[in-house]
Coordinates of C-alpha atoms in Angstrom, one line a residue:
X1 CA 28.9 180.5 -36.7
X2 CA 27.9 176.9 -37.6
X3 CA 23.9 176.5 -36.8
X4 CA 23.0 172.9 -35.3
X5 CA 20.0 171.1 -37.0
X6 CA 19.8 168.0 -34.5
X7 CA 19.3 167.6 -30.7
X8 CA 22.3 166.9 -28.3
X9 CA 22.9 163.2 -26.4
X10 CA 22.0 165.5 -22.9
X11 CA 19.1 166.4 -24.4
X12 CA 18.0 163.5 -25.8
X13 CA 19.0 162.0 -22.8
X14 CA 16.7 163.5 -20.2
X15 CA 13.9 163.4 -23.3
X16 CA 13.8 159.8 -22.2
X17 CA 14.1 160.3 -18.8
X18 CA 10.6 162.5 -18.6
X19 CA 8.7 159.7 -20.4
X20 CA 10.5 156.2 -18.7
X21 CA 9.0 158.6 -15.5
X22 CA 5.5 159.4 -16.7
X23 CA 5.3 155.8 -18.2
X24 CA 6.4 154.5 -14.6
X25 CA 3.6 156.7 -13.6
X26 CA 1.2 155.4 -16.4
X27 CA 2.0 151.3 -15.8
X28 CA 1.1 152.0 -11.8
X29 CA -2.4 154.0 -12.6
X30 CA -3.4 151.4 -15.6
X31 CA -2.6 147.6 -13.4
X32 CA -4.9 149.5 -10.4
X33 CA -7.7 150.2 -13.7
X34 CA -7.3 146.3 -15.0
X35 CA -7.4 144.8 -11.4
X36 CA -10.6 147.1 -10.3
X37 CA -11.7 146.4 -13.5
X38 CA -11.5 142.2 -12.7
X39 CA -13.0 142.7 -9.6
X40 CA -16.5 144.5 -10.5
X41 CA -16.4 141.3 -12.8
X42 CA -16.6 138.9 -10.0
X43 CA -18.7 140.8 -8.6
X44 CA -21.0 140.5 -11.7
X45 CA -20.6 136.8 -11.6
X46 CA -21.3 136.9 -7.8
X47 CA -24.4 138.8 -8.7
X48 CA -24.8 135.8 -11.4
X49 CA -24.7 133.4 -8.4
X50 CA -27.6 134.2 -7.0
X51 CA -29.2 134.7 -9.4
X52 CA -29.2 131.9 -10.7
X53 CA -29.2 130.2 -6.9
X54 CA -32.5 131.8 -6.5
X55 CA -34.0 130.7 -10.5
X56 CA -32.8 126.9 -9.3
X57 CA -35.3 127.5 -6.0
X58 CA -38.5 128.3 -7.9
X59 CA -37.4 125.1 -9.7
X60 CA -36.1 122.5 -7.3
X61 CA -37.4 124.3 -4.2
X62 CA -34.4 124.6 -3.1
X63 CA -30.7 126.2 -3.1
X64 CA -27.5 124.1 -5.0
X65 CA -25.4 123.0 -2.5
X66 CA -22.3 122.8 -5.6
X67 CA -21.4 124.0 -8.6
X68 CA -20.6 122.4 -12.2
X69 CA -19.2 124.2 -15.4
X70 CA -21.1 121.7 -17.4
X71 CA -23.9 119.3 -17.2
X72 CA -27.6 119.1 -16.1
X73 CA -28.6 121.2 -13.1
X74 CA -30.3 119.2 -10.2
X75 CA -31.7 119.3 -7.0
X76 CA -27.7 120.3 -5.8
X77 CA -26.0 121.0 -8.8
X78 CA -26.3 124.4 -10.1
X79 CA -24.4 124.8 -14.0
X80 CA -22.7 127.6 -14.4
X81 CA -20.0 127.8 -17.0
X82 CA -17.6 131.0 -15.4
X83 CA -16.4 128.2 -13.1
X84 CA -14.1 128.0 -15.7
X85 CA -12.4 131.5 -14.6
X86 CA -13.7 131.3 -11.2
X87 CA -14.3 129.2 -8.1
X88 CA -17.0 129.0 -6.7
X89 CA -18.2 127.3 -3.1
X90 CA -21.3 126.6 -2.1
X91 CA -22.1 126.2 1.6
X92 CA -25.1 125.9 4.3
X93 CA -27.9 125.8 0.7
X94 CA -31.5 124.5 2.0
X95 CA -34.7 125.6 1.2
X96 CA -34.5 128.8 2.3
X97 CA -31.2 130.0 2.7
X98 CA -26.8 129.6 1.3
X99 CA -23.3 131.4 1.1
X100 CA -21.9 131.6 -1.9
X101 CA -18.0 132.2 -2.4
X102 CA -16.3 133.4 -5.5
X103 CA -13.1 134.1 -6.8
X104 CA -10.7 134.7 -9.8
X105 CA -9.2 131.0 -10.3
X106 CA -6.8 132.2 -13.2
X107 CA -3.4 134.1 -13.2
X108 CA -4.9 136.6 -15.6
X109 CA -7.9 137.3 -13.6
X110 CA -6.3 139.3 -10.7
X111 CA -7.8 141.3 -8.9
X112 CA -6.8 143.7 -5.7
X113 CA -5.1 141.2 -3.0
X114 CA -7.8 143.5 -0.5
X115 CA -10.9 142.8 -2.7
X116 CA -10.3 138.8 -4.0
X117 CA -13.4 137.5 -3.1
X118 CA -17.1 138.2 -3.4
X119 CA -19.0 135.9 -0.8
X120 CA -22.7 136.2 -1.1
X121 CA -25.2 135.6 1.7
X122 CA -28.6 134.4 1.1
X123 CA -30.8 134.4 4.4
X124 CA -34.7 133.9 3.1
X125 CA -34.5 135.7 0.0
X126 CA -32.3 138.7 1.4
X127 CA -29.3 139.4 0.2
X128 CA -25.9 140.7 1.1
X129 CA -22.6 140.7 -1.0
X130 CA -19.6 141.4 0.9
X131 CA -15.7 141.3 -0.2
X132 CA -12.3 139.4 1.4
X133 CA -8.7 140.0 1.1
X134 CA -6.7 136.7 0.3
X135 CA -6.3 135.6 3.6
X136 CA -10.5 135.8 4.4
X137 CA -10.7 138.7 6.0
X138 CA -13.6 141.1 5.7
X139 CA -12.7 144.1 3.1
X140 CA -16.6 145.0 2.4
X141 CA -16.2 149.4 3.8
X142 CA -12.9 149.5 1.5
X143 CA -13.7 147.5 -1.4
X144 CA -18.0 148.2 -2.1
X145 CA -18.0 151.1 -0.1
X146 CA -21.2 152.1 -1.4
X147 CA -22.9 148.4 -1.8

């Protein structure tokens, strides 16, 4: 009787099928982890906007109403280099309150669709962070369950 020292074609096909199924699951999990990490980065940028706005108010006596990526800050202008990668819009800015929205603007920074934008509301210095989906509906309970 002759001894075989290799694998049959069927054994190789079964092994490749198992590897393909496992890699499909792993890639899906990787994509989800990447989107969640990108959402955490968006939250970090929103926290930086809130901090820089507080510093801006101390210096100029009011919150800034626009964001630029370069230049010099002024009474209405906040300078943040993160504006290159994120769309940062500020509305309702005065000497007491502001609302800011931070949304990824580059294709390589894709967050989960239900957690697309981070919104910061400041009312007399009290900060509240919330999440919005792509249709601008509140999804804070899903995206930031622990605050």
